[in-house]
Structures are given as structure tokens and as C-alpha cells.
Amino acid sequence: MALCLDISGSMASLYSSGKIQQFAEKILALGCWFDDDGSIDIFLFGANAHKAGEMTLANFKNFIPNVLNQYPLEGGTYYGKVMKMIRNFYFPTGRGESRKSVIASNKPVYVMFVTDGATADNSETDKQVKSSSFEPIFWQFMAISKSRKDVIGRE
């Protein structure tokens, strides 16, 4: 299981408030239920794509703030770059490139993809989605933003 997090500048308040750390901890719990290795792979994206390591039962405390020290928030939101990286990480024979036939694998991959904005690389993202349809990978795209309560101060 993988968690792919937007590190664009617009996500700053969600990181600084601790909401992304809390969210990642919940995904780790889900990942432990899906898979018995006690970890989830963490990928980050903004202007660039990054493999940030594994969040585990042993290192989950302050994992996200520690990752942000290594990979500060970036300008831009590019889905395609990180999708290609993820596909190459789990299915290296394809190198994240286009596929035209189904690959067999006994290890399906579930990726929770969290962002607060649209991609700036529509054609590359479209290519990655289409090509990954031939792989045992499931993308769960999740839009996240400040709640109305955070925005207007009531409710």
C-alpha cells in the first residue's frame, strides 16, 4: 500500500496544523490491515516527485514533519511525474512507460493519492492513468482542503 501526498505550497496549513500527520497515521492503520508488513510506502509530489521512504509502526510519530524537513513544500502540482515513479517502483519492468497489454502480478497495489488541487500536467497524468490500467494498481484520488469551519470560523 502507498500514500501519495501533495507537497505543493497550498497544502501548508494542512501540514502545519498536523492534519496530514493524523491522516497518514490512519492510512498506516489501514495499510497494516491490508498488508502484514506493518508499513506503507510514502511518495510526495509538487513540482517534482519523491520517494520519501516507509512509514512504519516503529517510525510513525512525527513522520510527516520529518519528511517535510527533507522535502520542503514546492510550487506546482504535477500528478504525472509521481504516478510514473510509483508505477516504476512497483512494476519496474515497464519503467513507468506506456503499456498496451496486461501484466500479471500476485501483488496488487493500492495507492491513496491526496491533493488539494488539479494537476498542471494533464497529458502526462492522462497517459499514466491509461497505462496503469494494464497493471494491478488501484488509484484512490482524494481531494482535501480546509473545511468550511476553518475558512469562515464558524459551523
Tab-separated table of C-alpha atoms in Angstrom:
chain	number	residue	atom	x	y	z
A	1	MET	CA	0.000	0.000	0.000
A	2	ALA	CA	1.153	3.515	-0.761
A	3	LEU	CA	0.252	7.014	0.326
A	4	CYS	CA	0.976	9.761	-2.189
A	5	LEU	CA	0.877	13.274	-0.732
A	6	ASP	CA	0.706	16.676	-2.380
A	7	ILE	CA	3.516	18.905	-1.091
A	8	SER	CA	2.541	21.984	-3.073
A	9	GLY	CA	2.620	25.276	-1.189
A	10	SER	CA	-1.167	25.445	-0.946
A	11	MET	CA	-1.048	22.464	1.432
A	12	ALA	CA	0.993	24.404	4.046
A	13	SER	CA	-1.810	24.914	6.572
A	14	LEU	CA	-2.825	21.244	6.425
A	15	TYR	CA	0.741	20.191	7.192
A	16	SER	CA	1.407	22.811	9.876
A	17	SER	CA	-1.861	22.018	11.678
A	18	GLY	CA	-0.893	18.338	11.942
A	19	LYS	CA	-3.865	17.183	9.876
A	20	ILE	CA	-1.708	15.409	7.296
A	21	GLN	CA	0.236	13.607	10.062
A	22	GLN	CA	-3.063	12.461	11.600
A	23	PHE	CA	-4.354	11.377	8.214
A	24	ALA	CA	-1.149	9.448	7.454
A	25	GLU	CA	-1.423	7.624	10.789
A	26	LYS	CA	-4.934	6.490	9.866
A	27	ILE	CA	-3.698	5.293	6.485
A	28	LEU	CA	-0.897	3.381	8.226
A	29	ALA	CA	-3.524	1.598	10.325
A	30	LEU	CA	-5.438	0.747	7.150
A	31	GLY	CA	-2.217	-0.383	5.476
A	32	CYS	CA	-1.458	-2.725	8.372
A	33	TRP	CA	-4.874	-4.277	7.877
A	34	PHE	CA	-4.308	-4.680	4.109
A	35	ASP	CA	-0.745	-5.913	4.366
A	36	ASP	CA	1.133	-7.649	7.146
A	37	ASP	CA	4.475	-5.849	6.761
A	38	GLY	CA	3.479	-3.007	9.134
A	39	SER	CA	4.386	-0.216	6.720
A	40	ILE	CA	3.162	1.981	3.876
A	41	ASP	CA	5.289	3.478	1.134
A	42	ILE	CA	5.208	7.278	1.070
A	43	PHE	CA	5.504	9.271	-2.154
A	44	LEU	CA	5.376	13.059	-2.456
A	45	PHE	CA	4.674	15.410	-5.326
A	46	GLY	CA	4.640	19.093	-6.100
A	47	ALA	CA	6.852	20.355	-8.892
A	48	ASN	CA	8.863	17.133	-8.518
A	49	ALA	CA	8.245	13.533	-7.470
A	50	HIS	CA	9.887	11.972	-4.410
A	51	LYS	CA	10.005	8.534	-2.750
A	52	ALA	CA	10.055	9.509	0.927
A	53	GLY	CA	10.509	6.060	2.442
A	54	GLU	CA	8.251	3.877	4.521
A	55	MET	CA	6.031	4.941	7.377
A	56	THR	CA	6.015	2.083	9.888
A	57	LEU	CA	4.681	1.223	13.298
A	58	ALA	CA	8.177	1.986	14.596
A	59	ASN	CA	8.632	5.437	12.990
A	60	PHE	CA	5.132	6.927	12.567
A	61	LYS	CA	5.464	9.562	15.299
A	62	ASN	CA	6.387	12.859	13.614
A	63	PHE	CA	6.972	11.031	10.323
A	64	ILE	CA	5.343	13.728	8.202
A	65	PRO	CA	7.115	16.715	9.837
A	66	ASN	CA	10.420	14.843	9.469
A	67	VAL	CA	9.705	14.158	5.799
A	68	LEU	CA	8.909	17.840	5.227
A	69	ASN	CA	12.304	18.762	6.659
A	70	GLN	CA	13.875	16.651	3.925
A	71	TYR	CA	11.365	17.562	1.179
A	72	PRO	CA	10.048	21.107	1.752
A	73	LEU	CA	6.828	22.279	0.139
A	74	GLU	CA	7.187	23.057	-3.556
A	75	GLY	CA	5.445	25.223	-6.103
A	76	GLY	CA	3.353	23.366	-8.654
A	77	THR	CA	1.175	20.270	-8.724
A	78	TYR	CA	2.260	17.561	-11.157
A	79	TYR	CA	0.489	14.215	-10.797
A	80	GLY	CA	2.066	12.504	-13.813
A	81	LYS	CA	5.637	12.610	-12.508
A	82	VAL	CA	4.815	10.852	-9.254
A	83	MET	CA	2.414	8.406	-10.897
A	84	LYS	CA	5.219	7.351	-13.231
A	85	MET	CA	7.561	6.989	-10.242
A	86	ILE	CA	5.044	4.854	-8.353
A	87	ARG	CA	4.377	2.629	-11.351
A	88	ASN	CA	8.113	2.166	-11.900
A	89	PHE	CA	8.658	1.414	-8.203
A	90	TYR	CA	6.074	-1.395	-8.114
A	91	PHE	CA	6.366	-2.622	-11.716
A	92	PRO	CA	9.969	-1.836	-12.771
A	93	THR	CA	9.886	-3.839	-15.984
A	94	GLY	CA	7.680	-1.157	-17.545
A	95	ARG	CA	9.786	1.764	-16.244
A	96	GLY	CA	6.571	3.764	-15.815
A	97	GLU	CA	6.133	3.999	-19.579
A	98	SER	CA	3.077	3.251	-21.743
A	99	ARG	CA	1.640	-0.236	-21.693
A	100	LYS	CA	-0.588	-1.907	-24.229
A	101	SER	CA	-1.043	-5.290	-22.554
A	102	VAL	CA	-1.952	-6.556	-19.101
A	103	ILE	CA	0.843	-7.572	-16.746
A	104	ALA	CA	0.332	-10.388	-14.276
A	105	SER	CA	1.247	-9.897	-10.646
A	106	ASN	CA	0.175	-11.533	-7.427
A	107	LYS	CA	0.819	-8.268	-5.568
A	108	PRO	CA	-1.813	-5.634	-6.330
A	109	VAL	CA	-1.061	-2.083	-5.219
A	110	TYR	CA	-3.492	0.326	-3.576
A	111	VAL	CA	-2.415	3.991	-3.755
A	112	MET	CA	-4.181	6.708	-1.768
A	113	PHE	CA	-3.454	9.880	-3.719
A	114	VAL	CA	-4.109	13.057	-1.700
A	115	THR	CA	-4.177	16.530	-3.240
A	116	ASP	CA	-5.832	19.907	-2.864
A	117	GLY	CA	-5.645	20.945	-6.492
A	118	ALA	CA	-5.703	19.993	-10.139
A	119	THR	CA	-2.639	18.781	-11.968
A	120	ALA	CA	-0.539	21.037	-14.160
A	121	ASP	CA	0.414	18.140	-16.455
A	122	ASN	CA	-2.897	16.889	-17.827
A	123	SER	CA	-1.483	14.952	-20.779
A	124	GLU	CA	1.160	13.116	-18.712
A	125	THR	CA	-1.392	12.333	-15.993
A	126	ASP	CA	-3.824	11.013	-18.605
A	127	LYS	CA	-1.049	8.842	-20.083
A	128	GLN	CA	-0.172	7.450	-16.637
A	129	VAL	CA	-3.789	6.634	-15.773
A	130	LYS	CA	-4.348	4.877	-19.095
A	131	SER	CA	-1.092	2.925	-18.945
A	132	SER	CA	-1.614	1.893	-15.338
A	133	SER	CA	-4.949	0.328	-16.313
A	134	PHE	CA	-2.873	-2.622	-17.574
A	135	GLU	CA	-1.264	-3.067	-14.144
A	136	PRO	CA	-2.725	-4.338	-10.867
A	137	ILE	CA	-2.736	-0.863	-9.345
A	138	PHE	CA	-5.716	0.987	-7.895
A	139	TRP	CA	-5.571	4.776	-7.550
A	140	GLN	CA	-7.825	6.302	-4.895
A	141	PHE	CA	-7.802	10.044	-5.579
A	142	MET	CA	-8.808	12.107	-2.574
A	143	ALA	CA	-9.423	15.849	-2.636
A	144	ILE	CA	-8.540	17.555	0.608
A	145	SER	CA	-8.784	21.171	1.663
A	146	LYS	CA	-9.565	23.421	4.554
A	147	SER	CA	-13.014	22.803	5.990
A	148	ARG	CA	-15.671	25.483	5.820
A	149	LYS	CA	-15.194	25.859	9.545
A	150	ASP	CA	-11.526	26.701	9.000
A	151	VAL	CA	-12.390	29.163	6.235
A	152	ILE	CA	-15.190	31.138	7.862
A	153	GLY	CA	-14.514	30.444	11.541
A	154	ARG	CA	-17.929	29.032	12.371
A	155	GLU	CA	-20.081	25.933	11.906
